[in-house]
XYZ file of N, CA, C and O in Angstrom:
672
model
N -5.856 27.059 90.039
C -6.841 26.277 90.106
C -7.312 27.334 88.240
O -7.530 28.018 88.915
N -7.919 26.401 88.098
C -9.357 27.492 86.805
C -10.593 26.888 87.585
O -10.325 26.259 88.697
N -11.147 28.468 87.011
C -12.619 27.524 87.432
C -13.204 26.096 86.593
O -14.065 25.713 87.220
N -12.598 25.755 85.845
C -12.781 24.255 84.781
C -13.107 23.388 86.630
O -13.105 22.222 86.260
N -12.404 23.562 87.351
C -11.839 22.818 88.823
C -13.892 22.545 89.768
O -13.084 22.355 90.799
N -14.797 23.154 88.929
C -15.725 22.815 89.764
C -17.105 22.164 89.384
O -16.570 22.482 88.069
N -17.813 21.666 88.718
C -19.239 20.974 88.552
C -19.873 20.978 89.457
O -20.135 22.063 90.236
N -21.415 21.409 88.334
C -22.042 21.227 89.760
C -22.438 20.594 90.809
O -22.375 19.541 91.086
N -22.670 21.608 91.794
C -22.695 20.892 93.647
C -21.007 20.509 94.040
O -21.377 19.957 94.833
N -20.485 20.699 93.228
C -18.879 20.146 94.124
C -17.521 21.070 93.331
O -17.895 21.529 92.278
N -17.101 21.793 94.221
C -15.884 22.611 93.887
C -14.883 22.465 94.483
O -14.533 22.784 95.468
N -13.883 22.366 93.078
C -12.498 20.559 94.528
C -11.786 21.732 95.398
O -11.867 22.049 96.255
N -11.477 22.986 94.803
C -10.633 24.866 95.746
C -11.591 24.384 97.001
O -10.572 24.707 97.524
N -12.773 24.608 96.516
C -13.159 24.860 98.445
C -13.295 23.997 98.475
O -13.529 23.663 99.915
N -13.702 22.708 98.363
C -13.759 20.990 98.632
C -12.335 21.291 100.194
O -12.294 20.582 101.204
N -10.929 21.759 98.982
C -9.353 21.350 99.534
C -9.539 22.773 100.552
O -8.620 21.815 101.839
N -9.766 23.063 100.335
C -9.977 24.505 101.548
C -10.747 24.277 102.596
O -9.475 24.863 103.626
N -11.571 24.306 102.649
C -12.312 23.159 104.083
C -12.149 22.238 104.319
O -11.447 22.120 105.710
N -11.341 21.597 103.924
C -10.191 20.545 104.264
C -9.725 20.739 105.827
O -8.957 20.538 106.748
N -8.894 22.106 104.901
C -7.775 22.547 105.355
C -8.011 23.551 106.158
O -7.283 23.203 107.347
N -8.756 23.332 106.879
C -9.228 24.192 107.427
C -9.758 23.562 108.874
O -9.683 23.947 109.903
N -10.720 22.219 108.129
C -10.266 21.653 109.379
C -9.272 21.137 110.553
O -9.286 20.242 111.555
N -8.167 20.522 109.569
C -7.417 20.619 110.224
C -6.364 21.557 111.460
O -5.661 20.333 112.363
N -6.837 22.357 111.545
C -6.732 23.079 112.503
C -8.325 23.668 114.071
O -7.838 24.075 114.808
N -9.366 23.286 112.689
C -10.354 23.509 113.529
C -11.366 22.162 114.666
O -11.836 22.588 115.131
N -10.929 21.597 113.793
C -11.913 20.361 114.009
C -11.734 19.863 115.479
O -10.050 19.532 115.463
N -12.130 18.752 116.661
C -11.743 18.419 117.516
C -10.476 17.589 117.177
O -9.688 17.149 118.395
N -10.510 16.286 116.472
C -10.506 15.409 116.527
C -8.697 15.273 115.376
O -7.683 15.425 115.958
N -9.499 16.930 114.498
C -7.261 17.307 114.688
C -6.889 17.891 115.790
O -5.403 17.827 115.213
N -7.134 18.438 116.295
C -6.454 18.575 117.017
C -6.288 17.879 118.051
O -4.600 17.601 118.699
N -6.763 17.067 118.754
C -6.205 16.231 119.522
C -5.131 15.596 118.695
O -3.952 15.448 118.832
N -5.099 15.101 117.411
C -4.132 13.857 116.014
C -2.904 15.114 116.141
O -1.912 14.588 116.168
N -2.887 16.617 117.094
C -2.000 17.438 116.629
C -1.593 17.805 117.237
O -0.567 17.684 117.026
N -1.903 16.869 118.226
C -1.537 17.189 120.166
C -0.281 15.960 119.946
O 0.779 16.309 120.467
N -1.197 14.656 119.643
C -0.313 13.869 120.128
C 0.741 14.218 119.004
O 2.297 13.478 119.080
N 1.143 14.213 117.534
C 2.064 14.451 116.226
C 3.633 15.712 117.269
O 3.840 14.711 117.523
N 2.808 16.267 117.680
C 3.532 17.669 118.589
C 4.696 16.778 119.428
O 5.652 17.128 120.314
N 3.982 16.152 120.334
C 3.171 14.482 121.811
C 5.285 14.070 120.981
O 6.062 13.791 121.960
N 4.815 12.899 120.569
C 5.145 12.037 120.071
C 6.921 13.000 119.796
O 7.442 12.655 119.617
N 7.218 14.215 119.176
C 8.355 13.827 118.068
C 9.392 15.870 120.380
O 10.437 15.157 119.583
N 8.215 15.255 121.295
C 9.182 15.872 122.171
C 9.279 14.811 122.261
O 9.696 15.240 123.823
N 9.440 13.788 122.085
C 9.406 12.554 123.856
C 10.317 12.105 122.760
O 10.524 10.959 121.964
N 11.509 12.345 123.525
C 12.706 11.943 122.773
C 13.034 10.803 122.996
O 13.723 10.274 124.618
N 13.340 9.816 122.151
C 14.094 8.087 122.606
C 15.137 8.791 121.333
O 15.691 7.521 121.616
N 15.555 9.689 121.380
C 16.930 8.986 120.240
C 16.965 8.851 118.684
O 14.971 7.965 118.608
N 16.387 9.043 118.234
C 16.686 8.185 115.762
C 16.248 9.462 116.684
O 15.072 10.589 116.969
N 15.601 9.229 114.388
C 15.038 9.959 113.694
C 13.505 9.386 114.106
O 12.849 8.367 114.698
N 12.909 10.824 113.737
C 10.860 10.401 113.244
C 10.280 10.374 112.384
O 10.708 11.662 111.393
N 9.239 9.485 111.790
C 9.045 9.740 110.213
C 7.340 9.588 110.469
O 7.178 9.685 111.080
N 7.245 10.575 109.242
C 5.822 11.236 109.393
C 5.187 11.051 108.151
O 6.377 11.409 107.325
N 4.171 10.796 107.947
C 3.552 9.626 107.181
C 1.577 10.322 107.623
O 1.065 9.647 107.810
N 1.252 9.839 106.151
C -0.655 9.959 105.845
C -0.241 9.870 104.268
O 0.391 9.049 103.661
N -1.914 9.516 104.560
C -2.373 8.485 102.562
C -1.257 8.902 101.686
O -0.542 7.859 101.302
N -1.624 10.282 101.474
C -0.943 10.878 100.427
C 0.298 11.406 99.906
O 1.179 11.320 99.592
N 0.606 11.406 101.499
C 1.182 12.515 102.106
C 1.759 13.830 101.404
O 2.676 15.053 101.418
N 0.459 14.237 101.597
C 0.429 15.946 100.940
C -0.331 16.801 102.260
O -0.340 18.082 101.563
N -1.374 15.771 102.541
C -2.258 17.016 103.401
C -2.195 17.382 104.305
O -1.540 18.443 105.040
N -2.491 16.503 105.373
C -1.945 15.960 106.367
C -0.460 17.125 107.281
O -0.532 17.438 108.091
N 0.409 16.227 106.596
C 1.661 15.813 106.958
C 2.515 17.594 106.006
O 2.983 18.240 107.323
N 1.343 17.512 104.912
C 2.058 18.886 105.165
C 1.572 20.178 106.060
O 2.563 20.842 105.787
N 1.004 19.554 106.633
C 0.212 20.776 107.649
C 0.931 20.711 108.772
O 1.669 21.589 109.629
N 0.947 19.321 109.069
C 1.412 19.391 109.940
C 3.352 19.963 110.267
O 3.689 20.698 110.958
N 3.570 19.526 108.962
C 5.700 19.767 108.428
C 5.008 21.219 109.000
O 5.912 22.228 109.498
N 4.002 21.894 107.484
C 3.624 23.926 107.673
C 4.382 24.027 109.277
O 4.818 24.993 109.298
N 3.392 22.805 110.198
C 3.150 24.516 111.330
C 4.489 23.581 112.127
O 4.491 24.317 113.024
N 4.613 22.538 112.258
C 6.449 22.752 112.788
C 7.306 23.697 112.231
O 7.686 23.979 113.084
N 7.507 23.760 111.806
C 8.745 24.697 110.279
C 8.189 26.201 111.342
O 9.194 26.714 111.260
N 6.786 26.676 111.255
C 6.413 27.957 111.934
C 7.560 27.762 113.570
O 7.450 28.351 113.418
N 6.389 27.652 113.788
C 7.124 26.697 115.247
C 8.718 26.387 115.456
O 9.143 27.162 116.583
N 9.509 26.492 114.053
C 10.481 25.911 115.237
C 11.360 27.894 114.128
O 11.690 28.382 114.074
N 10.041 28.814 113.913
C 10.832 30.400 113.272
C 11.430 30.825 111.822
O 11.671 30.416 111.107
N 10.832 29.060 110.764
C 11.492 29.287 109.485
C 10.516 30.229 109.407
O 9.348 30.473 110.086
N 10.626 30.569 108.167
C 10.333 31.981 107.212
C 9.183 31.159 106.149
O 9.323 29.963 106.317
N 7.833 32.310 106.457
C 6.770 31.958 106.075
C 6.982 31.606 104.362
O 6.832 31.207 103.582
N 7.833 32.493 103.905
C 8.407 32.011 101.949
C 8.906 30.509 102.054
O 8.519 30.080 101.228
N 9.904 30.841 103.608
C 10.515 28.464 103.255
C 9.261 27.314 103.430
O 9.268 26.915 102.862
N 8.309 28.089 104.564
C 7.643 27.316 104.908
C 6.616 27.320 103.256
O 6.744 25.454 103.118
N 6.315 27.586 102.040
C 5.737 28.036 101.229
C 6.040 27.301 100.242
O 6.122 25.766 99.540
N 7.738 28.109 100.170
C 8.150 26.731 98.711
C 8.424 25.280 99.700
O 8.213 24.357 98.821
N 8.369 24.908 100.855
C 8.776 23.314 100.830
C 7.356 22.619 100.990
O 7.656 21.669 100.035
N 6.595 23.222 101.328
C 5.340 22.205 101.188
C 5.131 22.469 99.344
O 4.041 21.293 99.205
N 5.036 23.075 98.654
C 4.779 23.440 97.127
C 6.224 22.177 96.472
O 5.425 21.421 95.698
N 7.321 21.471 97.275
C 7.791 20.758 96.474
C 6.960 19.203 96.134
O 6.865 18.299 95.089
N 5.503 19.824 96.856
C 5.268 18.111 96.967
C 4.598 18.527 95.450
O 4.980 16.860 95.344
N 4.141 19.252 94.566
C 3.819 18.879 93.132
C 4.835 18.470 92.797
O 4.903 17.369 90.908
N 6.185 18.133 92.954
C 7.216 17.771 91.854
C 7.394 16.233 91.958
O 7.096 15.482 91.054
N 6.820 16.064 92.897
C 6.772 14.222 93.420
C 5.336 13.809 92.741
O 5.595 12.801 93.027
N 4.324 14.806 92.877
C 2.786 13.736 92.085
C 2.722 14.044 90.664
O 1.245 13.240 90.404
N 3.352 14.835 90.129
C 2.823 14.832 89.023
C 2.901 13.224 87.837
O 1.469 13.652 87.536
N 3.059 12.282 89.288
C 2.844 11.410 87.737
C 1.315 11.484 88.428
O 0.839 10.174 87.320
N 1.026 10.932 89.079
C 0.036 10.078 89.627
C -1.673 10.717 89.075
O -2.635 10.753 88.982
N -0.794 12.780 89.314
C -1.912 13.192 88.727
C -1.861 12.674 87.334
O -3.556 12.990 87.292
N -1.411 12.977 86.518
C -2.015 12.809 85.339
C -2.925 10.777 85.175
O -3.530 10.551 84.158
N -2.026 9.596 85.891
C -2.448 8.220 86.093
C -3.746 8.481 86.300
O -4.880 7.853 86.225
N -4.092 9.344 87.674
C -5.238 9.387 87.844
C -6.559 9.997 87.133
O -7.673 9.675 87.596
N -5.680 11.556 86.246
C -6.883 12.238 85.575
C -7.256 10.789 84.476
O -8.322 11.136 84.154
N -6.883 10.375 83.940
C -6.625 9.410 83.036
C -8.298 8.239 83.622
O -8.584 8.089 82.705
N -7.624 8.005 84.505
C -8.116 7.351 85.498
C -9.481 7.190 85.340
O -10.764 6.777 84.916
N -10.234 8.374 85.449
C -11.490 8.959 85.881
C -12.283 9.328 84.315
O -13.292 9.310 84.682
N -10.781 9.936 83.544
C -12.110 11.018 82.672
C -11.991 8.884 81.338
O -14.084 9.303 81.042
N -11.364 8.004 81.906
C -12.860 6.881 80.916
C -14.104 6.534 82.550
O -13.923 5.649 81.653
N -13.212 6.500 83.441
C -14.101 5.130 84.372
C -16.118 7.221 83.759
O -17.427 6.164 84.440
N -15.916 7.689 84.224
C -16.708 8.864 83.594
C -17.277 9.069 82.300
O -18.426 9.217 82.273
N -16.829 8.281 81.727
C -17.078 7.887 80.046
C -17.606 9.557 79.748
O -18.675 9.370 79.636
N -17.812 10.236 79.172
C -18.242 11.416 79.117
C -19.178 12.071 79.814
O -19.363 13.022 79.370
N -19.277 12.031 80.400
C -19.780 12.970 81.483
C -19.270 14.026 81.516
O -20.188 15.230 81.589
N -18.069 14.387 81.533
C -18.146 15.776 81.450
C -16.384 16.466 80.560
O -15.750 14.963 80.833
N -16.218 17.107 80.202
C -14.549 16.474 79.226
C -13.683 16.802 80.112
O -13.766 16.670 81.445
N -12.940 16.847 79.462
C -10.933 16.114 79.891
C -10.439 17.391 80.516
O -9.601 17.269 81.453
N -10.828 18.485 80.509
C -10.442 19.303 80.515
C -11.457 19.606 82.493
O -10.394 19.911 83.589
N -12.039 19.586 82.414
C -12.493 19.909 82.829
C -12.648 18.376 84.846
O -11.949 18.548 86.514
N -11.936 17.494 84.133
C -12.505 16.242 84.821
C -9.804 16.100 85.482
O -9.965 16.676 85.926
N -9.924 16.425 84.432
C -8.090 16.944 84.622
C -8.175 18.070 85.897
O -6.652 17.877 86.301
N -8.506 19.464 85.582
C -8.344 20.092 86.581
C -8.602 19.998 88.154
O -8.124 20.964 89.435
N -9.942 18.791 87.433
C -10.400 18.772 89.243
C -9.327 17.482 90.219
O -9.002 17.942 90.746
N -9.615 16.903 89.788
C -7.619 15.881 89.450
C -6.579 16.699 90.173
O -6.106 15.976 91.071
N -6.210 17.595 89.063
C -4.716 18.801 89.942
C -5.166 19.027 90.952
O -4.245 19.051 91.966
N -6.242 19.258 90.945
C -7.193 20.285 91.965
C -7.278 19.029 94.048
O -5.960 19.759 93.978
N -7.081 18.101 93.120
C -7.482 17.274 94.941
C -5.958 16.868 95.538
O -6.096 16.238 96.717
N -4.950 15.988 93.863
C -4.407 15.505 93.795
C -3.069 16.258 94.320
O -1.582 16.126 94.474
N -2.460 17.454 93.553
C -1.157 18.609 94.304
C -1.884 19.825 95.366
O -3.232 19.072 95.591
N -0.284 20.131 95.936
C -1.076 20.972 96.556
C -0.804 22.277 95.687
O -0.608 22.706 95.747
N -1.935 23.355 96.776
C -1.707 24.232 95.997
C -1.323 25.449 97.659
O -1.815 25.387 98.272
N -0.662 27.012 97.306
C -0.993 27.640 97.531
C -1.695 27.159 99.321
O -2.015 27.973 99.968
N -3.002 28.913 98.565
C -4.053 28.653 99.017
C -4.788 27.544 100.293
O -4.842 27.448 101.084
N -4.307 26.102 99.912
C -4.953 25.511 100.746
C -4.168 25.661 101.927
O -5.096 25.798 103.139
N -2.703 25.415 101.537
C -2.279 25.648 103.627
C -2.418 27.494 104.219
O -2.566 27.640 104.704
N -2.925 28.349 102.895
C -3.495 29.849 103.247
C -4.311 29.378 104.023
O -4.926 30.226 105.240
N -5.118 28.611 104.156
C -6.810 27.922 104.537
C -6.168 27.936 105.958
O -6.963 28.274 106.539
N -4.918 27.342 106.410
C -4.551 26.633 107.505
C -4.392 27.859 108.907
O -5.248 27.596 109.262
N -3.481 28.420 107.798
C -2.799 29.670 108.514
C -4.495 31.341 109.498
O -4.264 31.365 109.991
N -5.213 31.091 107.640
C -6.474 32.288 108.296
C -7.150 31.691 108.887
O -7.079 31.804 110.020
N -7.938 29.824 109.395
C -7.941 30.290 109.920
C -7.601 29.847 111.497
O -8.359 30.405 112.431
N -5.888 29.589 111.491
C -5.562 30.013 113.024
C -5.582 30.966 113.356
O -6.114 32.374 114.316
N -5.174 32.066 112.506
C -4.969 33.505 112.686
C -6.599 33.626 113.485
O -7.082 34.906 114.239
N -8.441 33.661 112.553
C -9.690 33.055 113.182
C -9.798 33.095 114.670
O -10.270 33.862 115.533
N -8.929 31.785 114.936
C -9.185 31.126 116.437
C -9.359 32.182 116.977
O -9.416 32.489 118.027
N -6.988 32.717 117.600
C -6.723 32.705 118.086
C -7.540 34.230 118.030
O -7.539 35.064 119.083
N -7.882 35.091 117.491
C -8.757 35.834 116.976
C -10.411 35.862 118.202
O -10.143 36.849 119.158
N -10.843 34.919 118.033
C -12.934 34.686 118.804
C -10.874 34.240 119.865
O -11.786 34.357 120.629
N -10.587 34.250 119.257
C -9.536 33.223 121.573
C -10.090 34.217 122.230
O -9.991 34.764 123.579
N -8.811 35.932 121.672
C -8.927 36.862 121.888
C -9.817 37.152 122.269
O -10.659 38.426 123.703
N -9.866 37.410 121.734
C -12.696 38.671 122.061
C -12.735 37.327 122.800
O -13.501 38.222 123.800
N -12.939 36.622 122.959
C -13.194 35.467 124.843
C -13.051 35.681 126.015
O -13.596 35.958 126.981
N -11.435 36.075 125.744
C -10.769 36.557 126.937
C -11.356 38.242 127.206
O -11.409 38.326 128.837
N -11.299 38.812 126.844
C -11.234 40.166 126.496
C -13.287 40.135 127.063
O -13.324 41.007 127.819
N -13.883 39.576 126.526
C -15.533 38.913 126.726
C -15.122 38.948 128.345
O -15.745 39.659 129.332
N -14.486 37.761 128.516
C -14.689 37.029 129.996
C -13.927 38.457 131.674
O -14.217 38.555 132.430
N -12.944 39.193 130.884
C -12.248 40.184 131.857
C -13.260 41.034 131.971
O -13.598 41.535 132.395
N -14.067 42.077 130.268
C -15.098 43.151 131.024
C -16.090 42.833 131.739
O -16.228 42.948 132.487
N -16.895 40.845 131.183
C -17.948 40.479 132.235
C -17.504 40.312 133.662
O -17.938 40.560 134.338
N -16.316 40.152 134.145
C -15.720 39.561 135.865
C -16.093 41.627 136.335
O -16.413 41.324 137.196
N -15.362 42.207 135.331
C -15.331 43.723 135.329
C -16.668 44.629 136.394
O -16.918 44.835 136.994
N -16.962 43.919 135.087
C -18.502 43.983 135.192
C -19.989 43.905 136.105
O -20.498 44.413 137.243
N -18.967 42.354 136.334
C -19.945 41.164 137.341
C -19.384 42.117 139.658
O -20.464 42.330 139.999
N -18.383 41.910 139.465
C -17.453 42.256 140.532
C -17.835 44.689 140.702
O -18.243 44.417 141.865
N -18.306 44.846 139.479
C -18.988 46.391 139.786
C -20.282 46.318 140.169
O -20.519 47.454 141.238
N -21.641 45.698 139.589
C -22.239 44.827 140.100
C -22.971 44.970 142.144
O -23.041 45.033 142.339
N -21.423 43.653 142.211
C -22.025 43.942 143.254
C -20.759 45.059 143.787
O -22.283 44.124 145.005
N -20.273 45.636 143.890
C -19.600 46.245 144.435
C -21.130 47.253 145.001
O -21.349 47.728 146.435
N -22.236 48.274 143.707
C -23.414 48.688 143.257
C -24.853 47.865 144.218
O -24.824 48.216 145.600
N -24.472 46.326 144.514
C -24.923 45.285 145.236
C -24.708 45.879 147.187
O -25.972 46.339 147.837
N -23.968 45.277 146.918
C -22.339 45.539 148.554
C -23.403 47.359 149.402
O -23.204 46.752 150.129
N -23.289 47.613 148.140
C -23.383 49.911 148.799
C -24.988 49.559 149.316
O -24.875 50.466 150.245
N -25.408 49.459 148.714
C -26.833 50.216 148.850
C -27.694 48.409 150.016
O -28.308 49.408 150.728
N -26.799 47.374 150.146
C -27.410 46.628 151.379
C -26.041 46.630 152.589
O -27.249 46.917 154.064
N -25.803 47.619 152.616
C -25.076 48.288 153.536
C -24.870 49.486 153.694
O -23.984 50.529 154.533
N -26.059 50.053 154.072
C -26.732 51.956 154.385
C -26.863 51.387 155.088
O -27.139 51.408 155.320
């Protein structure tokens, strides 16, 4: 991504990273991912096909998570994810040209091409946003559990003090 993928009020890369973070942060997405993995675990024999509108974002994240669960190497997961760009190159050029024509000179064609490329392709940073968000969620969860343990110990200590004073 170049700096040209941003225009006043909108940065395509930040937009995509936010969307990808939401794939593991939002309640709706969590429910959908649970359904996806439940369907994979529901062995009815035969193959399972999964897809989404563009076939790169939600499918890319779900596939990366599946590969992670199955123990694939991180390098292989990113390589598989990045292969998406091999299949969307023609669509990117066509979409960029359509947007250029529609905006009729409001932005430079380089800006538009960079923005469309960012929105229509996958970038390693998009998938990194998913894994970074998961690490933050994991850290927060561990922190909350530690707080709960400390709180419970603190509560028991207070109860012990109160009991010792009540029964003197």
